Amino acid sequence: QKEVEQNSGPLSVPEGAIASLNCTYSDRGSQSFFWYRQYSGKSPELIMSIYSNGDKEDGRFTAQLNKASQYVSLLIRDSQPSDSATYLCAVRDDKIIFGKGTRLHILP
Amino acid sequence: DAGVIQSPRHEVTEMGQEVTLRCKPISGHNSLFWYRQTMMRGLELLIYFNNNVPIDDSGMPEDRFSAKMPNASFSTLKIQPSEPRDSAVYFCASSSGTREETQYFGPGTRLLVL
């Protein structure tokens, strides 16, 4: 069974520091990788997508993909209290599978 | 654009009753997804449609669940009869079906079955 694994957290990071979120997946055929952010009581929203090995940067966010290690990560630089949320990793081959998410708490 | 619209936003019902959840995708999107989210199981894909046709319903938990998409602007997820273990948040999402596969989620329906 295809799986996407994330540490549930909570991950506590001081304001202004770098938050590092990690995700591993089981299906080597996966082609597309996504990070969604979900605030408490709200719906998930896409913040990053990545399709090839390496890094992809968008503002304070950097997604990193290593297909050989079946590993994808999300770095958040200069963490802000507004970044406190649950971050869902999603992986797609023939269909999309979500991890259970990592709760991130930015300490003011 | 109004985004994905779901109704009702909250539903409380008694075990055995029929529940119908509704979704209007973003105009122009040709893929529609129904998800269920619980603390224990996370976000689970129940079924998805492409051009109004069900493509994969392997996530539908049992025969009590059914979904339809009669046209490009409307879909329903029905639970009949409902059970307490169906209590969850049900999300509808739509996408343009491109490689980027950005899914836009609706606000969700919070279902409580007593």
PDB file of N, CA, C and O in Angstrom, chain A residues 31-32 34 36 38 40-46 49 51-52 88 92 94-96 98-100, chain B residues 33 35 37 39-43 45 48 56 58-59 91 99-103 105-107 110:
ATOM      1  N   GLN A  31       5.447  11.076  -9.173  1.00  0.00           N
ATOM      2  CA  GLN A  31       5.966  12.067 -10.101  1.00  0.00           C
ATOM      3  C   GLN A  31       5.813  13.507  -9.612  1.00  0.00           C
ATOM      4  O   GLN A  31       6.547  14.389 -10.023  1.00  0.00           O
ATOM      5  N   SER A  32       4.813  13.725  -8.771  1.00  0.00           N
ATOM      6  CA  SER A  32       4.505  15.096  -8.357  1.00  0.00           C
ATOM      7  C   SER A  32       4.423  15.143  -6.842  1.00  0.00           C
ATOM      8  O   SER A  32       3.895  14.218  -6.219  1.00  0.00           O
ATOM      9  N   PHE A  34       3.755  17.779  -3.349  1.00  0.00           N
ATOM     10  CA  PHE A  34       3.096  19.023  -2.953  1.00  0.00           C
ATOM     11  C   PHE A  34       3.189  19.219  -1.443  1.00  0.00           C
ATOM     12  O   PHE A  34       3.195  18.260  -0.674  1.00  0.00           O
ATOM     13  N   TYR A  36       0.930  21.325   1.359  1.00  0.00           N
ATOM     14  CA  TYR A  36      -0.262  22.101   1.658  1.00  0.00           C
ATOM     15  C   TYR A  36      -0.175  22.585   3.103  1.00  0.00           C
ATOM     16  O   TYR A  36       0.336  21.892   3.977  1.00  0.00           O
ATOM     17  N   GLN A  38      -2.536  23.906   6.324  1.00  0.00           N
ATOM     18  CA  GLN A  38      -3.912  23.875   6.820  1.00  0.00           C
ATOM     19  C   GLN A  38      -3.969  24.514   8.196  1.00  0.00           C
ATOM     20  O   GLN A  38      -3.406  23.977   9.157  1.00  0.00           O
ATOM     21  N   SER A  40      -5.999  25.616  11.573  1.00  0.00           N
ATOM     22  CA  SER A  40      -7.005  24.915  12.367  1.00  0.00           C
ATOM     23  C   SER A  40      -8.410  25.330  11.953  1.00  0.00           C
ATOM     24  O   SER A  40      -8.731  26.530  11.907  1.00  0.00           O
ATOM     25  N   GLY A  41      -9.230  24.363  11.631  1.00  0.00           N
ATOM     26  CA  GLY A  41     -10.608  24.637  11.257  1.00  0.00           C
ATOM     27  C   GLY A  41     -10.799  25.116   9.835  1.00  0.00           C
ATOM     28  O   GLY A  41     -11.919  25.454   9.436  1.00  0.00           O
ATOM     29  N   LYS A  42      -9.718  25.132   9.065  1.00  0.00           N
ATOM     30  CA  LYS A  42      -9.784  25.607   7.678  1.00  0.00           C
ATOM     31  C   LYS A  42      -9.440  24.479   6.715  1.00  0.00           C
ATOM     32  O   LYS A  42      -9.093  23.369   7.113  1.00  0.00           O
ATOM     33  N   SER A  43      -9.534  24.776   5.438  1.00  0.00           N
ATOM     34  CA  SER A  43      -9.223  23.778   4.421  1.00  0.00           C
ATOM     35  C   SER A  43      -7.761  23.888   3.993  1.00  0.00           C
ATOM     36  O   SER A  43      -7.131  24.934   4.157  1.00  0.00           O
ATOM     37  N   PRO A  44      -7.199  22.814   3.455  1.00  0.00           N
ATOM     38  CA  PRO A  44      -5.809  22.849   2.983  1.00  0.00           C
ATOM     39  C   PRO A  44      -5.650  23.814   1.811  1.00  0.00           C
ATOM     40  O   PRO A  44      -6.540  23.943   0.972  1.00  0.00           O
ATOM     41  N   GLU A  45      -4.488  24.466   1.746  1.00  0.00           N
ATOM     42  CA  GLU A  45      -4.167  25.332   0.626  1.00  0.00           C
ATOM     43  C   GLU A  45      -2.750  25.023   0.165  1.00  0.00           C
ATOM     44  O   GLU A  45      -1.846  24.830   0.977  1.00  0.00           O
ATOM     45  N   LEU A  46      -2.563  24.976  -1.147  1.00  0.00           N
ATOM     46  CA  LEU A  46      -1.265  24.638  -1.711  1.00  0.00           C
ATOM     47  C   LEU A  46      -0.276  25.774  -1.505  1.00  0.00           C
ATOM     48  O   LEU A  46      -0.592  26.934  -1.767  1.00  0.00           O
ATOM     49  N   SER A  49       4.814  23.198  -4.902  1.00  0.00           N
ATOM     50  CA  SER A  49       4.814  21.956  -5.652  1.00  0.00           C
ATOM     51  C   SER A  49       6.209  21.771  -6.238  1.00  0.00           C
ATOM     52  O   SER A  49       6.904  22.753  -6.530  1.00  0.00           O
ATOM     53  N   TYR A  51       8.622  18.877  -8.840  1.00  0.00           N
ATOM     54  CA  TYR A  51       8.495  17.726  -9.726  1.00  0.00           C
ATOM     55  C   TYR A  51       9.835  17.072 -10.060  1.00  0.00           C
ATOM     56  O   TYR A  51       9.869  15.946 -10.534  1.00  0.00           O
ATOM     57  N   SER A  52      10.949  17.785  -9.851  1.00  0.00           N
ATOM     58  CA  SER A  52      12.255  17.224 -10.187  1.00  0.00           C
ATOM     59  C   SER A  52      13.188  17.355  -8.995  1.00  0.00           C
ATOM     60  O   SER A  52      12.979  18.190  -8.105  1.00  0.00           O
ATOM     61  N   LEU A  88       0.754  19.569   5.291  1.00  0.00           N
ATOM     62  CA  LEU A  88       0.461  18.276   4.693  1.00  0.00           C
ATOM     63  C   LEU A  88       1.348  18.051   3.480  1.00  0.00           C
ATOM     64  O   LEU A  88       1.391  18.890   2.568  1.00  0.00           O
ATOM     65  N   ARG A  92       1.867  12.303  -5.689  1.00  0.00           N
ATOM     66  CA  ARG A  92       0.968  11.828  -6.728  1.00  0.00           C
ATOM     67  C   ARG A  92       1.681  10.951  -7.740  1.00  0.00           C
ATOM     68  O   ARG A  92       2.731  11.311  -8.261  1.00  0.00           O
ATOM     69  N   ASP A  94      -0.537   7.769  -9.807  1.00  0.00           N
ATOM     70  CA  ASP A  94      -1.818   7.685 -10.502  1.00  0.00           C
ATOM     71  C   ASP A  94      -2.898   8.438  -9.731  1.00  0.00           C
ATOM     72  O   ASP A  94      -3.892   8.866 -10.311  1.00  0.00           O
ATOM     73  N   LYS A  95      -2.714   8.593  -8.446  1.00  0.00           N
ATOM     74  CA  LYS A  95      -3.625   9.422  -7.667  1.00  0.00           C
ATOM     75  C   LYS A  95      -2.848  10.058  -6.520  1.00  0.00           C
ATOM     76  O   LYS A  95      -1.746   9.631  -6.201  1.00  0.00           O
ATOM     77  N   ILE A  96      -3.438  11.047  -5.923  1.00  0.00           N
ATOM     78  CA  ILE A  96      -2.731  11.803  -4.892  1.00  0.00           C
ATOM     79  C   ILE A  96      -2.978  11.186  -3.516  1.00  0.00           C
ATOM     80  O   ILE A  96      -4.091  10.772  -3.201  1.00  0.00           O
ATOM     81  N   PHE A  98      -2.130  11.893   0.631  1.00  0.00           N
ATOM     82  CA  PHE A  98      -1.685  12.871   1.616  1.00  0.00           C
ATOM     83  C   PHE A  98      -1.099  12.180   2.841  1.00  0.00           C
ATOM     84  O   PHE A  98      -1.585  11.133   3.276  1.00  0.00           O
ATOM     85  N   GLY A  99      -0.064  12.796   3.414  1.00  0.00           N
ATOM     86  CA  GLY A  99       0.380  12.403   4.733  1.00  0.00           C
ATOM     87  C   GLY A  99      -0.573  12.973   5.775  1.00  0.00           C
ATOM     88  O   GLY A  99      -1.457  13.772   5.457  1.00  0.00           O
ATOM     89  N   LYS A 100      -0.385  12.566   7.021  1.00  0.00           N
ATOM     90  CA  LYS A 100      -1.291  13.014   8.080  1.00  0.00           C
ATOM     91  C   LYS A 100      -0.942  14.407   8.593  1.00  0.00           C
ATOM     92  O   LYS A 100      -1.694  14.985   9.371  1.00  0.00           O
TER      93      LYS A 100
ATOM     94  N   PHE B  33     -12.692  16.225  -6.647  1.00  0.00           N
ATOM     95  CA  PHE B  33     -12.258  15.244  -5.648  1.00  0.00           C
ATOM     96  C   PHE B  33     -13.107  15.377  -4.384  1.00  0.00           C
ATOM     97  O   PHE B  33     -13.419  16.483  -3.964  1.00  0.00           O
ATOM     98  N   TYR B  35     -12.861  14.281  -0.365  1.00  0.00           N
ATOM     99  CA  TYR B  35     -11.975  13.798   0.684  1.00  0.00           C
ATOM    100  C   TYR B  35     -12.732  13.731   2.012  1.00  0.00           C
ATOM    101  O   TYR B  35     -13.685  14.445   2.239  1.00  0.00           O
ATOM    102  N   GLN B  37     -11.628  13.876   6.200  1.00  0.00           N
ATOM    103  CA  GLN B  37     -10.516  14.120   7.124  1.00  0.00           C
ATOM    104  C   GLN B  37     -10.928  13.843   8.559  1.00  0.00           C
ATOM    105  O   GLN B  37     -11.925  14.378   9.042  1.00  0.00           O
ATOM    106  N   MET B  39      -8.985  12.943  12.626  1.00  0.00           N
ATOM    107  CA  MET B  39      -7.722  12.996  13.357  1.00  0.00           C
ATOM    108  C   MET B  39      -6.952  11.691  13.194  1.00  0.00           C
ATOM    109  O   MET B  39      -5.740  11.683  13.033  1.00  0.00           O
ATOM    110  N   MET B  40      -7.683  10.588  13.233  1.00  0.00           N
ATOM    111  CA  MET B  40      -7.025   9.283  13.215  1.00  0.00           C
ATOM    112  C   MET B  40      -6.445   8.932  11.852  1.00  0.00           C
ATOM    113  O   MET B  40      -5.346   8.397  11.745  1.00  0.00           O
ATOM    114  N   ARG B  41      -7.181   9.221  10.802  1.00  0.00           N
ATOM    115  CA  ARG B  41      -6.810   8.738   9.467  1.00  0.00           C
ATOM    116  C   ARG B  41      -6.278   9.829   8.546  1.00  0.00           C
ATOM    117  O   ARG B  41      -5.832   9.530   7.434  1.00  0.00           O
ATOM    118  N   GLY B  42      -6.341  11.087   9.009  1.00  0.00           N
ATOM    119  CA  GLY B  42      -5.859  12.167   8.163  1.00  0.00           C
ATOM    120  C   GLY B  42      -6.807  12.438   7.016  1.00  0.00           C
ATOM    121  O   GLY B  42      -8.009  12.194   7.097  1.00  0.00           O
ATOM    122  N   LEU B  43      -6.244  12.937   5.918  1.00  0.00           N
ATOM    123  CA  LEU B  43      -7.021  13.308   4.743  1.00  0.00           C
ATOM    124  C   LEU B  43      -7.032  12.141   3.761  1.00  0.00           C
ATOM    125  O   LEU B  43      -5.999  11.749   3.238  1.00  0.00           O
ATOM    126  N   LEU B  45      -8.601  10.373   0.271  1.00  0.00           N
ATOM    127  CA  LEU B  45      -9.332  10.555  -0.974  1.00  0.00           C
ATOM    128  C   LEU B  45     -10.419   9.487  -1.087  1.00  0.00           C
ATOM    129  O   LEU B  45     -10.139   8.297  -1.010  1.00  0.00           O
ATOM    130  N   TYR B  48     -12.640  10.451  -7.134  1.00  0.00           N
ATOM    131  CA  TYR B  48     -12.456  11.627  -7.961  1.00  0.00           C
ATOM    132  C   TYR B  48     -13.032  11.440  -9.352  1.00  0.00           C
ATOM    133  O   TYR B  48     -13.114  10.320  -9.853  1.00  0.00           O
ATOM    134  N   ASP B  56     -11.779   6.975 -10.070  1.00  0.00           N
ATOM    135  CA  ASP B  56     -11.264   6.097  -9.028  1.00  0.00           C
ATOM    136  C   ASP B  56     -12.127   6.258  -7.786  1.00  0.00           C
ATOM    137  O   ASP B  56     -12.141   7.316  -7.182  1.00  0.00           O
ATOM    138  N   SER B  58     -11.934   3.856  -5.318  1.00  0.00           N
ATOM    139  CA  SER B  58     -11.390   2.839  -4.412  1.00  0.00           C
ATOM    140  C   SER B  58     -11.332   3.312  -2.966  1.00  0.00           C
ATOM    141  O   SER B  58     -11.242   2.492  -2.051  1.00  0.00           O
ATOM    142  N   GLY B  59     -11.399   4.609  -2.748  1.00  0.00           N
ATOM    143  CA  GLY B  59     -11.377   5.131  -1.390  1.00  0.00           C
ATOM    144  C   GLY B  59     -12.734   5.197  -0.716  1.00  0.00           C
ATOM    145  O   GLY B  59     -12.812   5.471   0.477  1.00  0.00           O
ATOM    146  N   PHE B  91     -14.250  17.256   2.549  1.00  0.00           N
ATOM    147  CA  PHE B  91     -13.814  18.320   1.658  1.00  0.00           C
ATOM    148  C   PHE B  91     -14.059  17.925   0.207  1.00  0.00           C
ATOM    149  O   PHE B  91     -13.877  16.774  -0.188  1.00  0.00           O
ATOM    150  N   ARG B  99      -0.647  19.039 -15.220  1.00  0.00           N
ATOM    151  CA  ARG B  99       0.414  18.356 -14.489  1.00  0.00           C
ATOM    152  C   ARG B  99       0.597  18.969 -13.104  1.00  0.00           C
ATOM    153  O   ARG B  99       0.895  18.276 -12.157  1.00  0.00           O
ATOM    154  N   GLU B 100       0.411  20.274 -13.033  1.00  0.00           N
ATOM    155  CA  GLU B 100       0.603  20.922 -11.741  1.00  0.00           C
ATOM    156  C   GLU B 100      -0.384  20.410 -10.710  1.00  0.00           C
ATOM    157  O   GLU B 100      -0.112  20.417  -9.521  1.00  0.00           O
ATOM    158  N   GLU B 101      -1.549  19.973 -11.172  1.00  0.00           N
ATOM    159  CA  GLU B 101      -2.527  19.327 -10.304  1.00  0.00           C
ATOM    160  C   GLU B 101      -2.796  20.111  -9.039  1.00  0.00           C
ATOM    161  O   GLU B 101      -3.001  19.535  -7.975  1.00  0.00           O
ATOM    162  N   THR B 102      -2.770  21.422  -9.118  1.00  0.00           N
ATOM    163  CA  THR B 102      -3.095  22.217  -7.937  1.00  0.00           C
ATOM    164  C   THR B 102      -4.551  22.003  -7.615  1.00  0.00           C
ATOM    165  O   THR B 102      -5.430  22.298  -8.426  1.00  0.00           O
ATOM    166  N   GLN B 103      -4.811  21.485  -6.446  1.00  0.00           N
ATOM    167  CA  GLN B 103      -6.175  21.260  -6.029  1.00  0.00           C
ATOM    168  C   GLN B 103      -6.616  22.402  -5.130  1.00  0.00           C
ATOM    169  O   GLN B 103      -5.925  22.743  -4.176  1.00  0.00           O
ATOM    170  N   PHE B 105      -9.329  23.545  -2.498  1.00  0.00           N
ATOM    171  CA  PHE B 105     -10.275  22.914  -1.592  1.00  0.00           C
ATOM    172  C   PHE B 105     -11.411  23.866  -1.229  1.00  0.00           C
ATOM    173  O   PHE B 105     -11.222  25.074  -1.072  1.00  0.00           O
ATOM    174  N   GLY B 106     -12.577  23.282  -1.072  1.00  0.00           N
ATOM    175  CA  GLY B 106     -13.693  24.013  -0.507  1.00  0.00           C
ATOM    176  C   GLY B 106     -13.550  24.129   0.998  1.00  0.00           C
ATOM    177  O   GLY B 106     -12.623  23.560   1.583  1.00  0.00           O
ATOM    178  N   PRO B 107     -14.462  24.841   1.646  1.00  0.00           N
ATOM    179  CA  PRO B 107     -14.359  25.060   3.101  1.00  0.00           C
ATOM    180  C   PRO B 107     -14.667  23.830   3.932  1.00  0.00           C
ATOM    181  O   PRO B 107     -14.385  23.808   5.130  1.00  0.00           O
ATOM    182  N   ARG B 110     -18.647  19.870   8.003  1.00  0.00           N
ATOM    183  CA  ARG B 110     -18.408  19.162   9.262  1.00  0.00           C
ATOM    184  C   ARG B 110     -19.630  18.333   9.604  1.00  0.00           C
ATOM    185  O   ARG B 110     -20.697  18.879   9.892  1.00  0.00           O
TER     186      ARG B 110
END
